[in-house]
Short mmCIF file of C-alpha atoms in Angstrom, two decimals:
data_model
loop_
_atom_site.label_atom_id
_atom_site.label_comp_id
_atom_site.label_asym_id
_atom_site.label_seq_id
_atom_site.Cartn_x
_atom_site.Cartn_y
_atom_site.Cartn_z
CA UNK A 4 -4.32 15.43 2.54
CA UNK A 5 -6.70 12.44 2.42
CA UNK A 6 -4.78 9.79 5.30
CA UNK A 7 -6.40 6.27 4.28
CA UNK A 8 -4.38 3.89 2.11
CA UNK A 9 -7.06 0.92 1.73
CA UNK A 10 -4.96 -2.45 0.81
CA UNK A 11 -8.43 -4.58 0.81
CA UNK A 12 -7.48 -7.90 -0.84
CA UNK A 13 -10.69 -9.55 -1.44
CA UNK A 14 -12.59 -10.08 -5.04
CA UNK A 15 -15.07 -7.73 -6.08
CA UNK A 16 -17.51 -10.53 -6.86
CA UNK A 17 -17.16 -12.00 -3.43
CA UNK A 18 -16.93 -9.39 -1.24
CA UNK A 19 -19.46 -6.91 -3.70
CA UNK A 20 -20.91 -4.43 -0.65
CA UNK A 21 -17.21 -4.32 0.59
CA UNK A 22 -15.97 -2.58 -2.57
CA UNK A 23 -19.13 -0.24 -2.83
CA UNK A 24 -17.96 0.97 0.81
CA UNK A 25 -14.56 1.91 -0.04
CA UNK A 26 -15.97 3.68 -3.45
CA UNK A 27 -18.38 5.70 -1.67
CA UNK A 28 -15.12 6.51 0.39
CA UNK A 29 -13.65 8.18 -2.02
CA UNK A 30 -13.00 11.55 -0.57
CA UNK A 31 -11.08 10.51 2.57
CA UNK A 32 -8.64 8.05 0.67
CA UNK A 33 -5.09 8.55 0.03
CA UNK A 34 -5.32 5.71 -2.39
CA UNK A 35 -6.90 1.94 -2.90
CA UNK A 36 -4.06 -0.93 -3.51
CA UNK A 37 -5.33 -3.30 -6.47
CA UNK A 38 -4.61 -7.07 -5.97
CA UNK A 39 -6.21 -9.34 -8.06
CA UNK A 40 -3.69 -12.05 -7.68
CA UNK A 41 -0.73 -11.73 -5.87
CA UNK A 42 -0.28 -9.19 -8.59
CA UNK A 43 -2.06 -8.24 -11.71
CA UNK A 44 -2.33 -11.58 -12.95
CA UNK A 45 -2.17 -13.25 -16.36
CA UNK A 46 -4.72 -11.86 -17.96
CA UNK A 47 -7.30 -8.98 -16.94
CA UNK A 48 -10.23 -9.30 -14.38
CA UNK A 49 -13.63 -7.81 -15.44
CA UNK A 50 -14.73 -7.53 -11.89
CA UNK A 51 -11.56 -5.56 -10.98
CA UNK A 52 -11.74 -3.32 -14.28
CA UNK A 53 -15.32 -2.03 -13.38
CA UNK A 54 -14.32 -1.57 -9.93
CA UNK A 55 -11.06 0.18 -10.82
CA UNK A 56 -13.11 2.55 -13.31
CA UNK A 57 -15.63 3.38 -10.31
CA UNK A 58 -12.59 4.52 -8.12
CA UNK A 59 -11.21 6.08 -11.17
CA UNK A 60 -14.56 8.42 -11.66
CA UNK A 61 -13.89 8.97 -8.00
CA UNK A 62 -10.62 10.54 -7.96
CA UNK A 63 -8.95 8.31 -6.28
CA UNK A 64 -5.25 7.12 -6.71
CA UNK A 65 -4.77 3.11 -8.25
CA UNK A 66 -1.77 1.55 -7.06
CA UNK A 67 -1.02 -1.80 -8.31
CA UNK A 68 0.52 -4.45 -6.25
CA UNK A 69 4.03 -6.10 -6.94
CA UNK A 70 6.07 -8.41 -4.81
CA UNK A 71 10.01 -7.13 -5.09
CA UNK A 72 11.30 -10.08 -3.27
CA UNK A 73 13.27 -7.56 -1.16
CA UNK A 74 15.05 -7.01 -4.70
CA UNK A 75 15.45 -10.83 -5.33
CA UNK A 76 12.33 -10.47 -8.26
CA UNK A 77 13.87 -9.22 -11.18
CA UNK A 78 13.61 -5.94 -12.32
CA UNK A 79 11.83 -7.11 -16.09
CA UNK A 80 9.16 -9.13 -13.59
CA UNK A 81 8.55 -6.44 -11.61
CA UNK A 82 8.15 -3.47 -14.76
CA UNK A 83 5.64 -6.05 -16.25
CA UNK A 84 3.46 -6.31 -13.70
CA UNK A 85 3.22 -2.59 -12.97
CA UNK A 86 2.55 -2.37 -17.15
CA UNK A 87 -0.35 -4.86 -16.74
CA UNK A 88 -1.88 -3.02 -14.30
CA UNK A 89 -1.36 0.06 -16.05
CA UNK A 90 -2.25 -1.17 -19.24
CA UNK A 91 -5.60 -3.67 -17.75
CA UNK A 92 -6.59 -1.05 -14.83
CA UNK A 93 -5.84 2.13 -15.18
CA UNK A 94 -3.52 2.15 -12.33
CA UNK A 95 -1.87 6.10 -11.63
CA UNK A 96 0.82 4.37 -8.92
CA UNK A 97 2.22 1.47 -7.38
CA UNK A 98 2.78 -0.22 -4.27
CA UNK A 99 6.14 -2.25 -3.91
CA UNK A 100 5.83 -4.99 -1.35
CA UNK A 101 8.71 -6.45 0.46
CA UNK A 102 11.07 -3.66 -0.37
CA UNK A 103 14.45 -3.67 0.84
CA UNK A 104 15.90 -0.89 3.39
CA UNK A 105 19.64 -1.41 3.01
CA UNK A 106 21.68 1.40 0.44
CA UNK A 107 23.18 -1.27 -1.37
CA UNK A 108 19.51 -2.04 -2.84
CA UNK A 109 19.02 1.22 -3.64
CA UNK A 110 20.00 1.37 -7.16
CA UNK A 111 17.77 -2.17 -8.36
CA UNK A 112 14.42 0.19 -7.00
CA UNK A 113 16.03 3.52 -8.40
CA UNK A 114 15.85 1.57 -11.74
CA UNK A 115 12.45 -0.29 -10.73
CA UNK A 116 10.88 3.41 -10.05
CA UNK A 117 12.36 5.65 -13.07
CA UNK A 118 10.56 2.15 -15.49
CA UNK A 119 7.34 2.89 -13.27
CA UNK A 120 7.17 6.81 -13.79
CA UNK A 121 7.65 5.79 -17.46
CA UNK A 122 4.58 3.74 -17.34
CA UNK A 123 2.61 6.49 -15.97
CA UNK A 124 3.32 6.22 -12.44
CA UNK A 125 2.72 9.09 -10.38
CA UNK A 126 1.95 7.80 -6.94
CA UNK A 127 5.32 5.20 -5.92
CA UNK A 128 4.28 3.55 -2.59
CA UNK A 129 7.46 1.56 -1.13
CA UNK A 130 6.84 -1.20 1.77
CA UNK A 131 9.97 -1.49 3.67
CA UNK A 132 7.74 -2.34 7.30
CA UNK A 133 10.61 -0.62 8.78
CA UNK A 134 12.52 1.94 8.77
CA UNK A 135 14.62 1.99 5.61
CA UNK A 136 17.69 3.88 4.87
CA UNK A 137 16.78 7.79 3.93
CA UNK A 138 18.03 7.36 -0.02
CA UNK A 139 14.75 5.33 -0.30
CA UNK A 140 12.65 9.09 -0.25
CA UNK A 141 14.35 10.27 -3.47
CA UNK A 142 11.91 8.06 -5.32
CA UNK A 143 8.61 7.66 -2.74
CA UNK A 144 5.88 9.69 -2.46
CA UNK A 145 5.00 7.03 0.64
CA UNK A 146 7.39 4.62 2.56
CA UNK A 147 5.90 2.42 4.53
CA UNK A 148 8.09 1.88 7.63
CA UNK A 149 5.80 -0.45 9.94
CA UNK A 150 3.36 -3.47 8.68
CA UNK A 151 2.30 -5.45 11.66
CA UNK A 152 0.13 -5.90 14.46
CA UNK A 153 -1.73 -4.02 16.93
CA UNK A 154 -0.04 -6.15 19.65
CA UNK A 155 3.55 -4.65 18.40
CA UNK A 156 2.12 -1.47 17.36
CA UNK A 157 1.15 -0.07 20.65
CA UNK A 158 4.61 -0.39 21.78
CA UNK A 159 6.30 1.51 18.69
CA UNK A 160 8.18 4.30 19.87
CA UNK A 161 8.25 7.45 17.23
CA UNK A 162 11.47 6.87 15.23
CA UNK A 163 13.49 10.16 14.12
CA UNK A 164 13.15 10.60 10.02
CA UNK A 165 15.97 12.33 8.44
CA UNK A 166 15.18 11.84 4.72
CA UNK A 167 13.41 14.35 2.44
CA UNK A 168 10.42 15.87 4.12
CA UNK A 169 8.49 15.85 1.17
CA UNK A 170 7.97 12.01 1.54
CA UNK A 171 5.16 10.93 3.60
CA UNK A 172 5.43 8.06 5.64
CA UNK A 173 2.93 5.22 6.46
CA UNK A 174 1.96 2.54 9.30
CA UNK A 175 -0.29 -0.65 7.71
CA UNK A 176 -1.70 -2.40 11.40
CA UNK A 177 -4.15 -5.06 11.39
CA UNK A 178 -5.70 -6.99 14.91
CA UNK A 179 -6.59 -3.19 15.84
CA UNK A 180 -9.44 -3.50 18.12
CA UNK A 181 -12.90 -0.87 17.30
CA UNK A 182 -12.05 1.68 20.60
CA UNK A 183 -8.63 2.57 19.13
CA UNK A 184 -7.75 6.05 18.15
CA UNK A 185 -5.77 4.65 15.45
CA UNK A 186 -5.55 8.08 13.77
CA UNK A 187 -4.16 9.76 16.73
CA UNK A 188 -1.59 7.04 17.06
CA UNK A 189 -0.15 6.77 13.78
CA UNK A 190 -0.08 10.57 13.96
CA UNK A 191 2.43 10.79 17.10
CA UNK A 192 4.30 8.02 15.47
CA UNK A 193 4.98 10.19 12.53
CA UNK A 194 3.04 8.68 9.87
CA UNK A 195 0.43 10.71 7.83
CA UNK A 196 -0.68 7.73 5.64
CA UNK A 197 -2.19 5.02 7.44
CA UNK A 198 -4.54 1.81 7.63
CA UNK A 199 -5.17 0.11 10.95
CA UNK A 200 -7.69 -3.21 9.88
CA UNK A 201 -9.62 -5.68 12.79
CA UNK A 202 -8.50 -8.88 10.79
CA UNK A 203 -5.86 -11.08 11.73
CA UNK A 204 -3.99 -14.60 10.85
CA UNK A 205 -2.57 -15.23 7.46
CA UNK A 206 -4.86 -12.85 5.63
CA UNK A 207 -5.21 -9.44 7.81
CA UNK A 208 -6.17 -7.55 4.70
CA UNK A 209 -9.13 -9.26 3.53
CA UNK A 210 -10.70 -6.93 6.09
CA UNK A 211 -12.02 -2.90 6.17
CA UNK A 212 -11.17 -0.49 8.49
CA UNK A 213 -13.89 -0.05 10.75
CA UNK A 214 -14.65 3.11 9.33
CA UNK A 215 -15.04 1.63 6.01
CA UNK A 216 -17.27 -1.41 7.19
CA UNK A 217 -20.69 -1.35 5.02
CA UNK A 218 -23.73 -1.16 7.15
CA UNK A 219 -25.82 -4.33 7.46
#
C-alpha cells in the first residue's frame, strides 16, 4: 500500500511547480487532501478542478477537507461541504478535521460517514491527533491519531491499538528536519499512513515533504 497522505494547502496558481510534483507522485500516494478554502468553498475553483482531474487520471484518491468542530459543526454543514467537493472535484473520500475521540461523539460521525458513503465516499479519513476511542474504526479506512511537531514526535511512544485491524492508522508531523527517517519512525509507532513536512508556524502544510520538493 502506497504510505503518503499529501495535505498540501497552497493554490495551484501560486504554488504551480508544487502541484506538478505531487502529480508526478502519483504512484507512491495514499491520497492528496483538497483545500481550497478552509473547505470547498462557495463556489468551484478552476485551478483546483484541473488539478483535481490530473490526480484523478493518476489514480490517486481525492479527499476533501471539512472542519467537524470536534462535532460542534452541524451535521447538514458538514454533508454539504463533502457534496461540493464531490459534486465541483471529483472527490472519492474525505478527510474530517478536528474529529472528536470520546464514544459519546460517536453516533454525530456515524451519521456524518453513512451521508458521506452516500455521496460517493469511499476513502473516510478521520483526524482525531490522538488516540481516539476504538468505535471510531467501524467507519475509517484512516484515523489519524497524532498531528503535531517533530519536537513532540520524537518522543511518542508506540500506543497499543485495539480497534479493527482493518483500519490503518496515520501520523501528520511537520518541523521534521531533511536527515530524518521519518518512514521508519512512523512505522515503529504503528502508523502505515503518514506525512512528515519541514514547515512550521501557523501554516505547517503549505509545505512538501522533502521527497516531494520539485527540483530547482
Amino acid at each position: 500500500m502506497s504510505q503518503l497522505l499529501v495535505p498540501y494547502y497552497e493554490h495551484p496558481t501560486v504554488r504551480p511547480s508544487e502541484w506538478a510534483a505531487i502529480v508526478a507522485a502519483a504512484p507512491r500516494l495514499y491520497g492528496v487532501i483538497l483545500n481550497p478554502a478552509s473547505g470547498p468553498g462557495e463556489a468551484p475553483d478552476q485551478a483546483f478542478a484541473e488539478v483535481a482531474a490530473q490526480l484523478r487520471a493518476a489514480d490517486v484518491r481525492l479527499l476533501g477537507y471539512t472542519d467537524t468542530d470536534y462535532g460542534r459543526r452541524p451535521h447538514a454543514a458538514v454533508v454539504e461541504d463533502l457534496t461540493r467537493y464531490h459534486d465541483w472535484y471529483g472527490t472519492d473520500g474525505a478527510f474530517l478535521d478536528q474529529v472528536a475521540s470520546d464514544r459519546a461523539e460517536f453516533s454525530h460521525y456515524r451519521r456524518i460517514a453513512t451521508a458521506a458513503w452516500a455521496t460517493g465516499c469511499d476513502t473516510l479519513v478521520l483526524n482525531h491527533g490522538t488516540t481516539p476511542h476504538p468505535s471510531y474504526a467501524r467507519i475509517a479506512d484512516v484515523l489519524i491519531t497524532f498531528e503535531g511537531p517533530w519536537t513532540r514526535y520524537r518522543h511518542l511512544t508506540p500506543h497499543p491499538w485495539h480497534g479493527t485491524t482493518g483500519t490503518h492508522l496515520g501520523h501528520l508531523v511537520y518541523g521534521v528536519p531533511r536527515d530524518a527517517d521519518f518512514e521508519a519512525e512512523a512505522r515503529a509507532r504503528g502508523a502505515s499512513v503518514h506525512c512528515a513536512v519541514p514547515g512550521m508556524g501557523d501554516h505547517p502544510w503549505g509545505t512538501l515533504p522533502h521527497t516531494l520538493e520539485p527540483v530547482s
